[in-house]
Amino acid sequence: MQNAKLAAKVESQKHSVLQLTDSVSVGGEDLLIVGGPCSVESLDQMETVAQQLSGSVQALRGGVYKPRTSPYAFQGMGQDGLEILNTIRHRYDIPVVTEVMAIAQIEAVADHADVLQIGSRNMQNFDLLKAMGEIDKPVVLKRGLAATIEEFVMAAEYILAHGNSNIILCERGIRSFDSYTRNVLDLGAVVALKQITHLPVLVDPSHATGKRELVPDLARAAIACGADGLLLECHPVPEESVSDARQTLSLEDMNALVRSLKPIAAAVGRSLPVARRPKSEAPVAMAQ
Ligand code: PEP
Ligand code: MN
Protein backbone atom coordinates (compact mmCIF):
# COMPACT_ATOMS: atom_id res chain seq x y z
CA MET A 1 0.00 0.00 0.00
CA GLN A 2 1.33 3.41 -0.98
CA ASN A 3 1.53 6.19 1.53
CA ALA A 4 -2.08 7.00 2.33
CA LYS A 5 -1.06 9.18 5.22
CA LEU A 6 -4.45 10.85 5.71
CA ALA A 7 -6.75 7.90 4.95
CA ALA A 8 -4.76 5.25 6.79
CA LYS A 9 -5.73 4.24 10.29
CA VAL A 10 -2.72 4.43 12.53
CA GLU A 11 -2.55 2.05 15.45
CA SER A 12 -4.98 2.87 18.28
CA GLN A 13 -6.63 5.59 16.13
CA LYS A 14 -10.41 5.58 16.35
CA HIS A 15 -12.67 5.35 13.31
CA SER A 16 -13.90 8.71 12.09
CA VAL A 17 -17.48 9.69 12.79
CA LEU A 18 -18.80 12.16 10.20
CA GLN A 19 -21.86 14.38 10.57
CA LEU A 20 -24.14 14.56 7.54
CA THR A 21 -26.41 17.00 9.38
CA ASP A 22 -26.81 17.94 13.04
CA SER A 23 -28.73 14.74 13.72
CA VAL A 24 -27.40 12.22 11.17
CA SER A 25 -23.92 10.73 11.34
CA VAL A 26 -21.94 7.83 9.92
CA GLY A 27 -19.07 5.82 11.34
CA GLY A 28 -20.23 5.68 14.95
CA GLU A 29 -22.52 3.16 16.61
CA ASP A 30 -25.50 4.26 14.50
CA LEU A 31 -25.78 2.74 11.05
CA LEU A 32 -26.51 4.99 8.09
CA ILE A 33 -29.13 3.58 5.72
CA VAL A 34 -29.57 5.56 2.50
CA GLY A 35 -32.48 4.66 0.24
CA GLY A 36 -34.11 6.03 -2.87
CA PRO A 37 -34.38 5.66 -6.61
CA CYS A 38 -31.51 5.35 -9.03
CA SER A 39 -32.76 8.53 -10.72
CA VAL A 40 -34.91 11.40 -9.55
CA GLU A 41 -37.89 11.31 -11.94
CA SER A 42 -40.43 13.77 -10.51
CA LEU A 43 -41.42 15.61 -7.34
CA ASP A 44 -44.31 13.15 -6.89
CA GLN A 45 -41.96 10.20 -7.02
CA MET A 46 -39.61 11.71 -4.42
CA GLU A 47 -42.54 12.74 -2.19
CA THR A 48 -43.77 9.15 -2.14
CA VAL A 49 -40.28 7.86 -1.40
CA ALA A 50 -39.78 10.38 1.40
CA GLN A 51 -43.18 9.74 2.95
CA GLN A 52 -42.74 6.00 2.99
CA LEU A 53 -39.06 5.84 3.95
CA SER A 54 -38.43 8.75 6.25
CA GLY A 55 -39.47 6.64 9.23
CA SER A 56 -36.90 3.96 8.41
CA VAL A 57 -33.87 5.43 6.63
CA GLN A 58 -31.53 8.20 7.72
CA ALA A 59 -30.92 9.69 4.27
CA LEU A 60 -32.42 9.64 0.78
CA ARG A 61 -30.65 9.16 -2.52
CA GLY A 62 -31.54 9.99 -6.13
CA GLY A 63 -29.35 10.73 -9.13
CA VAL A 64 -29.90 13.84 -11.22
CA TYR A 65 -26.65 13.67 -13.21
CA LYS A 66 -26.53 10.09 -14.44
CA PRO A 67 -23.45 8.33 -15.81
CA ARG A 68 -25.12 6.08 -18.40
CA THR A 69 -23.41 3.58 -20.67
CA SER A 70 -25.44 4.75 -23.65
CA PRO A 71 -25.60 8.43 -24.63
CA TYR A 72 -29.21 7.76 -25.71
CA ALA A 73 -30.31 6.59 -22.25
CA PHE A 74 -31.94 8.97 -19.73
CA GLN A 75 -29.20 11.31 -18.54
CA GLY A 76 -30.93 12.62 -15.41
CA MET A 77 -33.09 15.66 -14.64
CA GLY A 78 -30.12 17.94 -13.95
CA GLN A 79 -30.94 21.26 -12.27
CA ASP A 80 -34.69 20.48 -12.09
CA GLY A 81 -33.81 17.32 -10.20
CA LEU A 82 -31.63 19.28 -7.80
CA GLU A 83 -34.59 21.57 -7.04
CA ILE A 84 -36.68 18.48 -6.23
CA LEU A 85 -34.02 17.12 -3.89
CA ASN A 86 -33.75 20.49 -2.18
CA THR A 87 -37.52 20.65 -1.67
CA ILE A 88 -37.62 17.14 -0.25
CA ARG A 89 -34.73 17.52 2.17
CA HIS A 90 -36.27 20.62 3.70
CA ARG A 91 -39.84 19.33 3.68
CA TYR A 92 -38.91 16.04 5.33
CA ASP A 93 -35.90 17.24 7.29
CA ILE A 94 -33.77 14.43 5.88
CA PRO A 95 -30.35 14.59 4.21
CA VAL A 96 -30.05 13.73 0.52
CA VAL A 97 -27.17 12.16 -1.40
CA THR A 98 -26.66 12.74 -5.11
CA GLU A 99 -23.92 12.24 -7.67
CA VAL A 100 -21.69 14.90 -9.14
CA MET A 101 -20.06 14.02 -12.46
CA ALA A 102 -18.17 17.19 -13.31
CA ILE A 103 -16.34 20.02 -11.59
CA ALA A 104 -18.82 22.49 -13.07
CA GLN A 105 -21.69 20.77 -11.19
CA ILE A 106 -20.11 20.86 -7.72
CA GLU A 107 -21.33 24.27 -6.60
CA ALA A 108 -24.96 23.70 -7.54
CA VAL A 109 -25.01 20.17 -6.12
CA ALA A 110 -23.44 21.34 -2.86
CA ASP A 111 -26.15 24.03 -2.61
CA HIS A 112 -28.99 21.51 -3.03
CA ALA A 113 -27.76 18.33 -1.34
CA ASP A 114 -26.16 17.28 1.93
CA VAL A 115 -23.80 14.62 0.60
CA LEU A 116 -22.09 14.54 -2.82
CA GLN A 117 -21.38 11.21 -4.47
CA ILE A 118 -18.49 10.41 -6.78
CA GLY A 119 -19.63 7.46 -8.87
CA SER A 120 -17.56 4.44 -9.79
CA ARG A 121 -16.83 5.73 -13.24
CA ASN A 122 -15.22 8.83 -11.79
CA MET A 123 -13.26 7.27 -8.94
CA GLN A 124 -9.99 8.14 -10.65
CA ASN A 125 -11.08 11.42 -12.21
CA PHE A 126 -8.27 13.14 -10.36
CA ASP A 127 -9.23 16.71 -11.21
CA LEU A 128 -12.75 16.03 -9.91
CA LEU A 129 -11.30 14.46 -6.75
CA LYS A 130 -9.09 17.50 -6.17
CA ALA A 131 -12.07 19.82 -6.63
CA MET A 132 -14.08 17.78 -4.11
CA GLY A 133 -11.26 18.47 -1.68
CA GLU A 134 -12.11 22.17 -1.85
CA ILE A 135 -15.62 21.76 -0.40
CA ASP A 136 -16.53 20.87 3.15
CA LYS A 137 -19.58 18.67 2.55
CA PRO A 138 -19.39 14.90 3.02
CA VAL A 139 -18.45 12.91 -0.07
CA VAL A 140 -19.47 9.31 -0.80
CA LEU A 141 -16.66 7.90 -2.93
CA LYS A 142 -17.70 4.74 -4.77
CA ARG A 143 -15.14 2.11 -5.67
CA GLY A 144 -14.19 2.06 -9.34
CA LEU A 145 -15.53 -0.73 -11.55
CA ALA A 146 -12.17 -2.49 -11.48
CA ALA A 147 -10.24 -0.58 -8.86
CA THR A 148 -7.93 -2.31 -6.43
CA ILE A 149 -8.31 -1.57 -2.74
CA GLU A 150 -5.11 0.45 -2.94
CA GLU A 151 -6.39 2.56 -5.85
CA PHE A 152 -9.62 3.13 -3.95
CA VAL A 153 -7.83 4.30 -0.81
CA MET A 154 -5.53 6.55 -2.85
CA ALA A 155 -8.54 8.12 -4.56
CA ALA A 156 -9.89 9.00 -1.10
CA GLU A 157 -6.43 10.31 -0.25
CA TYR A 158 -6.69 12.80 -3.13
CA ILE A 159 -9.81 14.38 -1.63
CA LEU A 160 -8.33 14.35 1.87
CA ALA A 161 -5.05 15.84 0.65
CA HIS A 162 -6.97 18.70 -0.95
CA GLY A 163 -8.64 19.62 2.31
CA ASN A 164 -11.93 17.75 2.71
CA SER A 165 -11.83 15.24 5.56
CA ASN A 166 -15.47 14.16 5.23
CA ILE A 167 -14.99 11.07 3.09
CA ILE A 168 -17.22 8.00 3.12
CA LEU A 169 -16.09 4.98 1.11
CA CYS A 170 -18.64 2.81 -0.69
CA GLU A 171 -18.04 -0.74 -1.91
CA ARG A 172 -20.41 -1.33 -4.85
CA GLY A 173 -19.06 -4.47 -6.45
CA ILE A 174 -16.27 -5.02 -8.94
CA ARG A 175 -16.19 -6.46 -12.44
CA SER A 176 -15.52 -10.15 -12.85
CA PHE A 177 -16.04 -12.94 -15.37
CA ASP A 178 -19.51 -14.01 -14.22
CA SER A 179 -22.37 -12.10 -15.81
CA TYR A 180 -25.02 -13.76 -13.62
CA THR A 181 -24.64 -10.83 -11.25
CA ARG A 182 -23.94 -7.29 -12.47
CA ASN A 183 -20.77 -7.15 -10.36
CA VAL A 184 -19.18 -9.12 -7.52
CA LEU A 185 -19.73 -7.68 -4.06
CA ASP A 186 -16.33 -7.62 -2.37
CA LEU A 187 -17.13 -7.93 1.32
CA GLY A 188 -13.47 -8.77 1.94
CA ALA A 189 -12.70 -5.23 0.85
CA VAL A 190 -15.15 -3.88 3.42
CA VAL A 191 -13.36 -5.70 6.23
CA ALA A 192 -9.95 -4.66 4.87
CA LEU A 193 -10.96 -1.00 4.46
CA LYS A 194 -12.22 -0.89 8.04
CA GLN A 195 -8.87 -2.26 9.18
CA ILE A 196 -6.57 -0.08 7.09
CA THR A 197 -8.49 3.22 7.05
CA HIS A 198 -10.35 5.27 9.65
CA LEU A 199 -13.04 6.21 7.11
CA PRO A 200 -16.67 5.07 7.26
CA VAL A 201 -17.51 2.34 4.74
CA LEU A 202 -20.93 1.88 3.12
CA VAL A 203 -22.02 -1.03 0.96
CA ASP A 204 -24.26 -0.76 -2.12
CA PRO A 205 -25.71 -4.22 -2.79
CA SER A 206 -28.01 -2.84 -5.51
CA HIS A 207 -25.28 -2.00 -8.04
CA ALA A 208 -23.20 -4.93 -6.79
CA THR A 209 -25.77 -7.55 -7.74
CA GLY A 210 -28.04 -5.93 -10.32
CA LYS A 211 -30.88 -8.20 -9.12
CA ARG A 212 -33.35 -7.11 -6.47
CA GLU A 213 -33.84 -10.63 -5.09
CA LEU A 214 -30.15 -10.77 -4.10
CA VAL A 215 -30.09 -7.39 -2.38
CA PRO A 216 -31.59 -8.11 1.09
CA ASP A 217 -29.31 -11.02 2.00
CA LEU A 218 -26.20 -9.16 0.88
CA ALA A 219 -27.33 -6.05 2.74
CA ARG A 220 -27.56 -8.12 5.91
CA ALA A 221 -24.17 -9.72 5.22
CA ALA A 222 -22.64 -6.26 4.78
CA ILE A 223 -23.85 -5.13 8.19
CA ALA A 224 -22.71 -8.41 9.74
CA CYS A 225 -19.17 -7.89 8.45
CA GLY A 226 -18.83 -4.36 9.80
CA ALA A 227 -20.12 -1.94 7.16
CA ASP A 228 -21.20 1.41 8.59
CA GLY A 229 -24.30 1.51 6.46
CA LEU A 230 -25.96 0.81 3.14
CA LEU A 231 -26.84 2.58 -0.08
CA LEU A 232 -29.94 0.95 -1.59
CA GLU A 233 -32.06 1.62 -4.64
CA CYS A 234 -35.83 1.56 -4.21
CA HIS A 235 -38.78 3.09 -6.04
CA PRO A 236 -42.58 3.38 -5.65
CA VAL A 237 -43.01 1.17 -8.76
CA PRO A 238 -39.63 -0.55 -9.23
CA GLU A 239 -40.45 -2.03 -12.64
CA GLU A 240 -41.10 1.47 -13.94
CA SER A 241 -37.76 2.95 -12.78
CA VAL A 242 -36.20 4.88 -15.66
CA SER A 243 -32.82 3.40 -14.74
CA ASP A 244 -31.65 0.25 -12.95
CA ALA A 245 -35.19 -1.16 -12.61
CA ARG A 246 -34.02 -4.76 -12.29
CA GLN A 247 -32.06 -4.10 -9.09
CA THR A 248 -34.58 -1.75 -7.51
CA LEU A 249 -36.60 -2.74 -4.43
CA SER A 250 -40.16 -1.70 -3.74
CA LEU A 251 -40.61 0.72 -0.85
CA GLU A 252 -42.35 -2.03 1.13
CA ASP A 253 -39.44 -4.42 0.59
CA MET A 254 -37.03 -1.66 1.50
CA ASN A 255 -38.78 -1.04 4.82
CA ALA A 256 -38.92 -4.78 5.54
CA LEU A 257 -35.20 -5.02 4.80
CA VAL A 258 -34.38 -2.20 7.20
CA ARG A 259 -36.47 -3.89 9.92
CA SER A 260 -34.61 -7.16 9.36
CA LEU A 261 -31.26 -5.45 9.99
CA LYS A 262 -32.05 -4.74 13.63
CA PRO A 263 -30.93 -8.04 15.21
CA ILE A 264 -27.86 -8.19 12.98
CA ALA A 265 -26.88 -4.66 13.91
CA ALA A 266 -27.32 -5.51 17.59
CA ALA A 267 -25.18 -8.64 17.21
CA VAL A 268 -22.25 -6.55 15.93
CA GLY A 269 -22.68 -3.73 18.44
CA ARG A 270 -24.42 -1.30 16.10
CA SER A 271 -27.85 0.25 16.15
CA LEU A 272 -30.41 1.61 13.77
CA PRO A 273 -31.29 5.14 14.80
CA VAL A 274 -34.83 5.43 16.10
CA ALA A 275 -37.32 6.05 13.32
CA ARG A 276 -38.50 9.64 13.12
CA ARG A 277 -41.96 10.77 12.23
CA PRO A 278 -41.80 12.51 8.85
CA LYS A 279 -41.84 16.27 9.39
CA SER A 280 -44.82 16.78 7.08
CA GLU A 281 -46.86 14.33 9.15
CA ALA A 282 -46.11 15.99 12.47
CA PRO A 283 -49.33 16.66 14.40
CA VAL A 284 -50.60 20.20 14.07
CA ALA A 285 -50.36 22.02 17.42
CA MET A 286 -53.77 22.44 19.08
CA ALA A 287 -54.93 26.05 19.37
CA GLN A 288 -55.10 27.21 23.01
C1 PEP B 1 -25.40 5.28 -8.48
O1 PEP B 1 -25.23 5.05 -7.26
O2 PEP B 1 -26.35 5.91 -8.92
C2 PEP B 1 -24.42 4.76 -9.45
C3 PEP B 1 -24.43 5.16 -10.73
O3 PEP B 1 -23.59 3.86 -8.93
P1 PEP B 1 -22.13 3.39 -9.41
O4 PEP B 1 -21.33 4.62 -9.62
O5 PEP B 1 -21.68 2.56 -8.24
O6 PEP B 1 -22.33 2.59 -10.65
MN1 MN C 1 -28.40 3.02 -10.25
PDB file of C-alpha atoms and ligand atoms in Angstrom, residues 38-39 61 66 182 207 233 243-244 247, ligand 2:
ATOM      1  CA  CYS A  38     -31.508   5.354  -9.035  1.00  0.00           C
ATOM      2  CA  SER A  39     -32.760   8.533 -10.722  1.00  0.00           C
ATOM      3  CA  ARG A  61     -30.651   9.163  -2.524  1.00  0.00           C
ATOM      4  CA  LYS A  66     -26.530  10.091 -14.436  1.00  0.00           C
ATOM      5  CA  ARG A 182     -23.942  -7.290 -12.468  1.00  0.00           C
ATOM      6  CA  HIS A 207     -25.279  -1.997  -8.035  1.00  0.00           C
ATOM      7  CA  GLU A 233     -32.056   1.623  -4.643  1.00  0.00           C
ATOM      8  CA  SER A 243     -32.819   3.395 -14.739  1.00  0.00           C
ATOM      9  CA  ASP A 244     -31.650   0.249 -12.946  1.00  0.00           C
ATOM     10  CA  GLN A 247     -32.059  -4.103  -9.089  1.00  0.00           C
TER      11      GLN A 247
HETATM   12 MN    MN B   2     -28.400   3.024 -10.251  1.00  0.00          MN
END
